[in-house]
mmCIF file of C-alpha atoms and ligand atoms in Angstrom:
data_model
loop_
_atom_site.group_PDB
_atom_site.id
_atom_site.type_symbol
_atom_site.label_atom_id
_atom_site.label_comp_id
_atom_site.label_asym_id
_atom_site.label_seq_id
_atom_site.Cartn_x
_atom_site.Cartn_y
_atom_site.Cartn_z
ATOM 1 C CA UNK A 1 62.620 17.050 42.318
ATOM 2 C CA UNK A 2 63.093 14.009 39.725
ATOM 3 C CA UNK A 3 66.180 14.339 37.018
ATOM 4 C CA UNK A 4 65.176 14.798 33.730
ATOM 5 C CA UNK A 5 62.808 16.851 31.396
ATOM 6 C CA UNK A 6 59.299 15.756 30.908
ATOM 7 C CA UNK A 7 60.301 15.041 27.325
ATOM 8 C CA UNK A 8 62.873 12.645 28.218
ATOM 9 C CA UNK A 9 59.951 11.011 30.477
ATOM 10 C CA UNK A 10 57.621 10.903 27.538
ATOM 11 C CA UNK A 11 60.553 9.300 25.469
ATOM 12 C CA UNK A 12 60.744 6.558 28.500
ATOM 13 C CA UNK A 13 56.855 5.925 28.311
ATOM 14 C CA UNK A 14 56.643 5.468 24.591
ATOM 15 C CA UNK A 15 59.773 2.970 24.751
ATOM 16 C CA UNK A 16 57.470 0.844 27.688
ATOM 17 C CA UNK A 17 54.453 1.042 25.626
ATOM 18 C CA UNK A 18 56.552 -0.069 22.250
ATOM 19 C CA UNK A 19 58.028 -3.182 24.502
ATOM 20 C CA UNK A 20 55.022 -4.323 25.542
ATOM 21 C CA UNK A 21 53.058 -4.150 22.405
ATOM 22 C CA UNK A 22 49.754 -3.101 23.576
ATOM 23 C CA UNK A 23 49.739 0.186 22.202
ATOM 24 C CA UNK A 24 49.302 0.935 18.785
ATOM 25 C CA UNK A 25 50.162 4.744 18.500
ATOM 26 C CA UNK A 26 52.680 4.787 21.694
ATOM 27 C CA UNK A 27 53.533 8.121 21.290
ATOM 28 C CA UNK A 28 50.607 9.857 20.709
ATOM 29 C CA UNK A 29 49.007 8.003 23.976
ATOM 30 C CA UNK A 30 52.203 8.656 26.174
ATOM 31 C CA UNK A 31 51.548 12.566 25.599
ATOM 32 C CA UNK A 32 47.805 11.927 26.052
ATOM 33 C CA UNK A 33 48.574 10.709 29.516
ATOM 34 C CA UNK A 34 51.070 13.076 30.184
ATOM 35 C CA UNK A 35 48.799 15.965 29.264
ATOM 36 C CA UNK A 36 45.996 14.081 31.734
ATOM 37 C CA UNK A 37 48.533 14.049 34.742
ATOM 38 C CA UNK A 38 49.459 17.699 34.215
ATOM 39 C CA UNK A 39 45.977 18.685 33.523
ATOM 40 C CA UNK A 40 46.699 20.873 30.277
ATOM 41 C CA UNK A 41 45.994 20.116 26.739
ATOM 42 C CA UNK A 42 48.987 18.102 24.801
ATOM 43 C CA UNK A 43 50.000 21.369 22.746
ATOM 44 C CA UNK A 44 50.602 22.878 26.155
ATOM 45 C CA UNK A 45 52.549 20.258 27.747
ATOM 46 C CA UNK A 46 55.806 22.010 29.528
ATOM 47 C CA UNK A 47 58.299 19.716 27.922
ATOM 48 C CA UNK A 48 61.426 21.157 29.220
ATOM 49 C CA UNK A 49 60.161 21.353 32.535
ATOM 50 C CA UNK A 50 61.299 18.590 35.190
ATOM 51 C CA UNK A 51 58.149 17.127 36.478
ATOM 52 C CA UNK A 52 57.885 16.802 40.455
ATOM 53 C CA UNK A 53 58.224 13.311 41.927
ATOM 54 C CA UNK A 54 54.327 12.898 42.991
ATOM 55 C CA UNK A 55 53.192 13.694 39.529
ATOM 56 C CA UNK A 56 55.878 11.407 37.813
ATOM 57 C CA UNK A 57 55.035 8.668 39.852
ATOM 58 C CA UNK A 58 51.392 8.905 38.808
ATOM 59 C CA UNK A 59 52.201 9.222 34.961
ATOM 60 C CA UNK A 60 54.652 6.217 35.435
ATOM 61 C CA UNK A 61 51.822 4.160 37.037
ATOM 62 C CA UNK A 62 49.305 5.062 34.280
ATOM 63 C CA UNK A 63 51.720 4.149 31.565
ATOM 64 C CA UNK A 64 52.319 0.812 33.409
ATOM 65 C CA UNK A 65 48.615 0.081 33.010
ATOM 66 C CA UNK A 66 48.358 1.211 29.659
ATOM 67 C CA UNK A 67 51.062 -1.157 28.778
ATOM 68 C CA UNK A 68 48.869 -4.024 30.652
ATOM 69 C CA UNK A 69 46.284 -3.374 27.801
ATOM 70 C CA UNK A 70 44.004 -0.807 30.013
ATOM 71 C CA UNK A 71 42.175 1.310 27.479
ATOM 72 C CA UNK A 72 43.369 4.419 27.331
ATOM 73 C CA UNK A 73 39.676 5.881 28.024
ATOM 74 C CA UNK A 74 39.846 4.048 31.449
ATOM 75 C CA UNK A 75 42.886 5.640 32.326
ATOM 76 C CA UNK A 76 41.868 9.333 31.424
ATOM 77 C CA UNK A 77 38.155 8.968 32.071
ATOM 78 C CA UNK A 78 37.204 10.257 28.723
ATOM 79 C CA UNK A 79 37.022 9.503 24.724
ATOM 80 C CA UNK A 80 36.127 11.703 22.037
ATOM 81 C CA UNK A 81 34.392 10.842 18.996
ATOM 82 C CA UNK A 82 33.768 13.115 15.776
ATOM 83 C CA UNK A 83 34.531 15.996 18.121
ATOM 84 C CA UNK A 84 31.990 14.961 21.025
ATOM 85 C CA UNK A 85 33.948 14.185 24.466
ATOM 86 C CA UNK A 86 32.013 11.338 26.384
ATOM 87 C CA UNK A 87 32.954 9.949 29.813
ATOM 88 C CA UNK A 88 34.443 6.556 29.597
ATOM 89 C CA UNK A 89 35.376 3.840 32.202
ATOM 90 C CA UNK A 90 35.279 0.486 33.360
ATOM 91 C CA UNK A 91 31.831 -1.305 32.238
ATOM 92 C CA UNK A 92 31.282 0.508 28.979
ATOM 93 C CA UNK A 93 33.034 0.274 25.312
ATOM 94 C CA UNK A 94 35.531 2.817 24.619
ATOM 95 C CA UNK A 95 34.569 4.363 21.268
ATOM 96 C CA UNK A 96 37.196 3.451 18.463
ATOM 97 C CA UNK A 97 38.391 6.536 16.558
ATOM 98 C CA UNK A 98 37.662 4.772 13.246
ATOM 99 C CA UNK A 99 34.138 4.817 14.133
ATOM 100 C CA UNK A 100 34.206 8.439 12.847
ATOM 101 C CA UNK A 101 33.811 7.441 9.498
ATOM 102 C CA UNK A 102 30.681 5.554 10.534
ATOM 103 C CA UNK A 103 29.249 8.849 12.183
ATOM 104 C CA UNK A 104 30.398 10.770 9.048
ATOM 105 C CA UNK A 105 28.631 8.426 6.719
ATOM 106 C CA UNK A 106 25.232 8.565 8.757
ATOM 107 C CA UNK A 107 25.834 12.361 8.942
ATOM 108 C CA UNK A 108 25.876 12.274 5.197
ATOM 109 C CA UNK A 109 22.879 10.440 4.731
ATOM 110 C CA UNK A 110 20.788 12.837 6.661
ATOM 111 C CA UNK A 111 22.381 15.979 5.423
ATOM 112 C CA UNK A 112 19.597 17.128 3.180
ATOM 113 C CA UNK A 113 16.848 16.502 6.042
ATOM 114 C CA UNK A 114 15.868 19.227 8.147
ATOM 115 C CA UNK A 115 14.239 17.241 11.175
ATOM 116 C CA UNK A 116 15.853 13.591 10.439
ATOM 117 C CA UNK A 117 14.827 10.682 12.893
ATOM 118 C CA UNK A 118 17.997 8.643 13.783
ATOM 119 C CA UNK A 119 18.268 5.429 15.773
ATOM 120 C CA UNK A 120 21.483 4.026 17.182
ATOM 121 C CA UNK A 121 21.337 0.326 18.003
ATOM 122 C CA UNK A 122 23.930 -0.968 20.651
ATOM 123 C CA UNK A 123 24.911 2.618 21.928
ATOM 124 C CA UNK A 124 27.142 1.768 24.652
ATOM 125 C CA UNK A 125 28.100 5.233 26.085
ATOM 126 C CA UNK A 126 25.806 6.866 23.681
ATOM 127 C CA UNK A 127 28.839 8.543 21.515
ATOM 128 C CA UNK A 128 27.057 7.683 18.222
ATOM 129 C CA UNK A 129 23.722 9.011 19.059
ATOM 130 C CA UNK A 130 25.584 12.027 20.903
ATOM 131 C CA UNK A 131 27.757 12.951 17.855
ATOM 132 C CA UNK A 132 24.825 12.979 15.429
ATOM 133 C CA UNK A 133 22.729 14.987 18.030
ATOM 134 C CA UNK A 134 25.701 17.935 17.894
ATOM 135 C CA UNK A 135 26.203 17.746 14.136
ATOM 136 C CA UNK A 136 22.696 17.393 13.324
ATOM 137 C CA UNK A 137 20.731 19.676 15.482
ATOM 138 C CA UNK A 138 17.739 18.990 13.691
ATOM 139 C CA UNK A 139 17.664 15.482 14.176
ATOM 140 C CA UNK A 140 15.571 13.399 16.955
ATOM 141 C CA UNK A 141 18.158 11.043 18.018
ATOM 142 C CA UNK A 142 16.917 7.481 19.943
ATOM 143 C CA UNK A 143 19.712 5.333 21.402
ATOM 144 C CA UNK A 144 19.271 1.703 22.600
ATOM 145 C CA UNK A 145 21.815 -0.328 24.916
ATOM 146 C CA UNK A 146 20.870 -3.159 27.281
ATOM 147 C CA UNK A 147 23.463 -3.060 29.745
ATOM 148 C CA UNK A 148 22.727 -1.108 32.761
ATOM 149 C CA UNK A 149 26.459 -0.084 33.234
ATOM 150 C CA UNK A 150 26.699 1.133 29.939
ATOM 151 C CA UNK A 151 23.538 3.007 30.099
ATOM 152 C CA UNK A 152 24.533 4.660 33.281
ATOM 153 C CA UNK A 153 27.501 6.030 31.284
ATOM 154 C CA UNK A 154 25.421 7.271 28.448
ATOM 155 C CA UNK A 155 22.869 9.028 31.044
ATOM 156 C CA UNK A 156 25.406 11.067 32.097
ATOM 157 C CA UNK A 157 26.962 11.809 28.455
ATOM 158 C CA UNK A 158 23.585 12.730 27.715
ATOM 159 C CA UNK A 159 22.941 15.085 30.215
ATOM 160 C CA UNK A 160 26.419 16.675 29.870
ATOM 161 C CA UNK A 161 25.890 17.376 26.144
ATOM 162 C CA UNK A 162 22.232 18.434 26.813
ATOM 163 C CA UNK A 163 23.808 21.135 29.313
ATOM 164 C CA UNK A 164 26.308 22.393 26.479
ATOM 165 C CA UNK A 165 23.010 23.178 24.122
ATOM 166 C CA UNK A 166 22.689 19.998 22.195
ATOM 167 C CA UNK A 167 19.026 18.417 21.857
ATOM 168 C CA UNK A 168 18.777 15.838 24.121
ATOM 169 C CA UNK A 169 18.946 12.185 23.085
ATOM 170 C CA UNK A 170 16.565 9.764 24.076
ATOM 171 C CA UNK A 171 18.041 6.669 25.726
ATOM 172 C CA UNK A 172 16.261 3.403 26.033
ATOM 173 C CA UNK A 173 17.174 0.593 27.952
ATOM 174 C CA UNK A 174 16.236 -2.516 25.215
ATOM 175 C CA UNK A 175 17.581 -5.497 23.622
ATOM 176 C CA UNK A 176 18.071 -4.842 20.084
ATOM 177 C CA UNK A 177 17.406 -8.451 19.449
ATOM 178 C CA UNK A 178 13.839 -8.030 20.332
ATOM 179 C CA UNK A 179 11.009 -7.303 17.545
ATOM 180 C CA UNK A 180 9.147 -5.022 20.093
ATOM 181 C CA UNK A 181 12.308 -2.625 20.972
ATOM 182 C CA UNK A 182 11.303 1.211 19.314
ATOM 183 C CA UNK A 183 8.497 -0.763 17.513
ATOM 184 C CA UNK A 184 6.684 2.440 17.851
ATOM 185 C CA UNK A 185 8.885 3.691 15.202
ATOM 186 C CA UNK A 186 8.665 1.066 12.587
ATOM 187 C CA UNK A 187 8.833 2.258 9.118
ATOM 188 C CA UNK A 188 9.648 5.698 10.062
ATOM 189 C CA UNK A 189 13.074 6.259 10.821
ATOM 190 C CA UNK A 190 15.407 8.063 8.410
ATOM 191 C CA UNK A 191 18.921 6.373 9.463
ATOM 192 C CA UNK A 192 20.188 3.635 11.659
ATOM 193 C CA UNK A 193 23.733 3.707 12.835
ATOM 194 C CA UNK A 194 25.119 0.727 14.633
ATOM 195 C CA UNK A 195 28.122 -0.795 16.234
ATOM 196 C CA UNK A 196 27.258 -4.368 17.735
ATOM 197 C CA UNK A 197 29.400 -6.396 19.228
ATOM 198 C CA UNK A 198 31.193 -7.979 16.242
ATOM 199 C CA UNK A 199 34.102 -10.381 17.485
ATOM 200 C CA UNK A 200 33.949 -14.024 16.926
ATOM 201 C CA UNK A 201 34.104 -15.462 20.719
ATOM 202 C CA UNK A 202 36.879 -17.399 19.797
ATOM 203 C CA UNK A 203 38.913 -14.540 18.257
ATOM 204 C CA UNK A 204 42.315 -13.697 19.685
ATOM 205 C CA UNK A 205 42.041 -9.696 20.359
ATOM 206 C CA UNK A 206 44.181 -7.733 22.137
ATOM 207 C CA UNK A 207 43.461 -7.443 26.166
ATOM 208 C CA UNK A 208 42.659 -4.273 25.565
ATOM 209 C CA UNK A 209 39.247 -5.721 24.028
ATOM 210 C CA UNK A 210 39.354 -9.291 25.499
ATOM 211 C CA UNK A 211 40.161 -8.730 29.104
ATOM 212 C CA UNK A 212 39.376 -5.184 29.997
ATOM 213 C CA UNK A 213 36.355 -4.195 28.154
ATOM 214 C CA UNK A 214 32.631 -6.119 28.493
ATOM 215 C CA UNK A 215 32.720 -9.350 26.716
ATOM 216 C CA UNK A 216 29.176 -8.543 25.495
ATOM 217 C CA UNK A 217 30.297 -5.395 24.018
ATOM 218 C CA UNK A 218 32.997 -7.058 22.092
ATOM 219 C CA UNK A 219 32.179 -10.548 21.262
ATOM 220 C CA UNK A 220 28.823 -11.645 19.059
ATOM 221 C CA UNK A 221 28.661 -15.227 19.259
ATOM 222 C CA UNK A 222 30.495 -18.110 17.314
ATOM 223 C CA UNK A 223 31.135 -16.120 13.940
ATOM 224 C CA UNK A 224 30.888 -12.674 15.252
ATOM 225 C CA UNK A 225 27.437 -11.937 13.537
ATOM 226 C CA UNK A 226 25.074 -12.808 16.176
ATOM 227 C CA UNK A 227 23.677 -9.765 17.090
ATOM 228 C CA UNK A 228 24.724 -8.199 13.732
ATOM 229 C CA UNK A 229 21.915 -10.047 12.207
ATOM 230 C CA UNK A 230 19.267 -8.841 14.520
ATOM 231 C CA UNK A 231 20.324 -4.964 13.950
ATOM 232 C CA UNK A 232 19.797 -5.901 10.291
ATOM 233 C CA UNK A 233 16.604 -7.159 11.077
ATOM 234 C CA UNK A 234 15.571 -4.258 13.331
ATOM 235 C CA UNK A 235 16.893 -1.723 10.630
ATOM 236 C CA UNK A 236 14.535 -3.440 7.958
ATOM 237 C CA UNK A 237 11.563 -2.770 10.107
ATOM 238 C CA UNK A 238 12.526 0.635 11.539
ATOM 239 C CA UNK A 239 13.737 2.272 8.437
ATOM 240 C CA UNK A 240 11.232 4.103 6.266
ATOM 241 C CA UNK A 241 11.441 3.346 2.465
ATOM 242 C CA UNK A 242 14.936 5.058 1.377
ATOM 243 C CA UNK A 243 16.183 5.190 4.886
ATOM 244 C CA UNK A 244 19.752 4.390 5.735
ATOM 245 C CA UNK A 245 21.439 1.820 7.434
ATOM 246 C CA UNK A 246 25.009 2.473 8.482
ATOM 247 C CA UNK A 247 26.778 -0.749 10.223
ATOM 248 C CA UNK A 248 30.011 -1.096 11.561
ATOM 249 C CA UNK A 249 31.718 -4.880 11.563
ATOM 250 C CA UNK A 250 34.752 -6.579 11.774
ATOM 251 C CA UNK A 251 37.426 -6.272 9.425
ATOM 252 C CA UNK A 252 36.862 -9.959 8.591
ATOM 253 C CA UNK A 253 33.148 -9.372 7.787
ATOM 254 C CA UNK A 254 33.938 -7.069 4.795
ATOM 255 C CA UNK A 255 32.241 -9.739 2.509
ATOM 256 C CA UNK A 256 29.961 -11.523 5.096
ATOM 257 C CA UNK A 257 28.103 -8.386 6.127
ATOM 258 C CA UNK A 258 27.197 -6.744 2.693
ATOM 259 C CA UNK A 259 26.101 -10.367 1.722
ATOM 260 C CA UNK A 260 24.017 -10.684 4.665
ATOM 261 C CA UNK A 261 22.213 -7.077 3.780
ATOM 262 C CA UNK A 262 21.853 -8.618 -0.104
ATOM 263 C CA UNK A 263 20.607 -11.512 0.879
ATOM 264 C CA UNK A 264 18.258 -9.968 3.511
ATOM 265 C CA UNK A 265 16.182 -8.846 0.331
ATOM 266 C CA UNK A 266 14.838 -5.660 2.024
ATOM 267 C CA UNK A 267 17.699 -3.278 1.157
ATOM 268 C CA UNK A 268 19.159 -1.786 -1.963
ATOM 269 C CA UNK A 269 22.226 0.412 -2.828
ATOM 270 C CA UNK A 270 24.583 -1.936 -0.403
ATOM 271 C CA UNK A 271 27.893 -0.863 -0.454
ATOM 272 C CA UNK A 272 31.309 -1.624 1.686
ATOM 273 C CA UNK A 273 33.736 1.160 3.414
ATOM 274 C CA UNK A 274 37.259 0.703 4.598
ATOM 275 C CA UNK A 275 38.339 2.522 7.697
ATOM 276 C CA UNK A 276 40.531 5.722 7.301
ATOM 277 C CA UNK A 277 43.940 4.599 8.939
ATOM 278 C CA UNK A 278 44.341 1.040 7.742
ATOM 279 C CA UNK A 279 42.273 0.668 5.176
ATOM 280 C CA UNK A 280 40.572 -2.486 6.470
ATOM 281 C CA UNK A 281 36.853 -3.312 5.889
ATOM 282 C CA UNK A 282 34.997 -1.206 8.517
ATOM 283 C CA UNK A 283 31.263 -0.545 7.903
ATOM 284 C CA UNK A 284 28.629 -1.482 5.307
ATOM 285 C CA UNK A 285 25.634 1.158 3.880
ATOM 286 C CA UNK A 286 22.331 0.288 2.782
ATOM 287 C CA UNK A 287 18.738 2.068 1.550
ATOM 288 C CA UNK A 288 15.491 0.451 2.755
ATOM 289 C CA UNK A 289 14.224 -0.765 -0.415
ATOM 290 C CA UNK A 290 10.233 0.202 -1.082
ATOM 291 C CA UNK A 291 8.173 -2.964 0.352
HETATM 292 C C1 SAM B 301 31.110 -2.452 20.508
HETATM 293 S S1 SAM B 301 30.163 -1.379 21.396
HETATM 294 C C2 SAM B 301 29.721 -0.096 20.553
HETATM 295 C C3 SAM B 301 29.092 1.107 21.578
HETATM 296 C C4 SAM B 301 28.940 2.432 21.111
HETATM 297 N N1 SAM B 301 28.533 2.504 19.719
HETATM 298 C C5 SAM B 301 30.663 2.596 20.365
HETATM 299 O O1 SAM B 301 30.867 2.750 19.491
HETATM 300 O O2 SAM B 301 31.446 3.111 21.488
HETATM 301 C C6 SAM B 301 28.380 -2.556 21.716
HETATM 302 C C7 SAM B 301 27.431 -2.339 22.359
HETATM 303 O O3 SAM B 301 26.503 -3.125 22.152
HETATM 304 C C8 SAM B 301 25.787 -3.533 23.553
HETATM 305 N N2 SAM B 301 24.977 -4.678 23.012
HETATM 306 C C9 SAM B 301 25.389 -5.997 23.079
HETATM 307 N N3 SAM B 301 24.198 -6.663 22.603
HETATM 308 C C10 SAM B 301 22.988 -5.869 22.778
HETATM 309 C C11 SAM B 301 21.867 -6.122 22.616
HETATM 310 N N4 SAM B 301 21.395 -7.438 22.067
HETATM 311 N N5 SAM B 301 21.019 -5.186 22.776
HETATM 312 C C12 SAM B 301 21.353 -4.217 23.074
HETATM 313 N N6 SAM B 301 22.249 -3.508 23.066
HETATM 314 C C13 SAM B 301 23.700 -4.500 23.170
HETATM 315 C C14 SAM B 301 26.736 -3.352 24.140
HETATM 316 O O4 SAM B 301 26.518 -3.595 25.929
HETATM 317 C C15 SAM B 301 27.903 -2.316 24.158
HETATM 318 O O5 SAM B 301 27.657 -1.536 24.391
#
């Protein structure tokens, strides 16, 4: 037995994470990692118990890797977005908690439609598409992703959600920069959601993003907007008149992305929205104008 309660070991882990500065919410993540090691929800951790040596060694190793910037989801193997858990790991982007606002805005836009048609461009693990399929059971949801490694996660996540009773999403290996991608849906889609890679390629980002996650999921060319411009183009052709685009972007793009949408000329009602935690610009919402 190793001396010290689990509570004390979690305090140590918080200190280690705080020292390296790699983790924004050290206490929450220290608890999540402990819950992962002991196979219980955070609320059921036996804080006053003394962990066995082997579990403690595993815990410390995970805390160490997290302090080096390895994403929490890569260590636990899962992440949750809008109440839907997805498998994640090396090779796929870990959904950001702030993106729940993007999904919520999309769900709000289709709330009155009994059978909406939805497209998730740059789908990664499929988190956006699967969250919409779960919360809008009448929706038909398509998701496009070009990276085969990411798509493999999305396929497994799709299968798991379908087994739990959600309508299966349609996964497409495709490049959102190509006009042929989902061309059969042109002019018919009610909602396009997208979180493309949006960091400028020279941006100094934490190792969690710049080192550990796939570059093509994080960086979007010199100004960060290379894929975003194509997503705007794709949304303009896919959406029906009155259909909605919800487009996540970097906090440095709170003016440029709405300006891009206004300059395009095919969108109306362009609005900009902050994230719910830090108040940074997070996503733009726009409606497809009538031709
Ligand atoms: C920031 S991640 C977002 C994934 C997911 N929506 C999420 O929030 O977890 C961006 C994704 O876009 C994909 N991607 C980048 N360029 C693409 C392209 N041209 N066509 C399709 N997918 C692309 C990347 O592989 C990555 O999975």
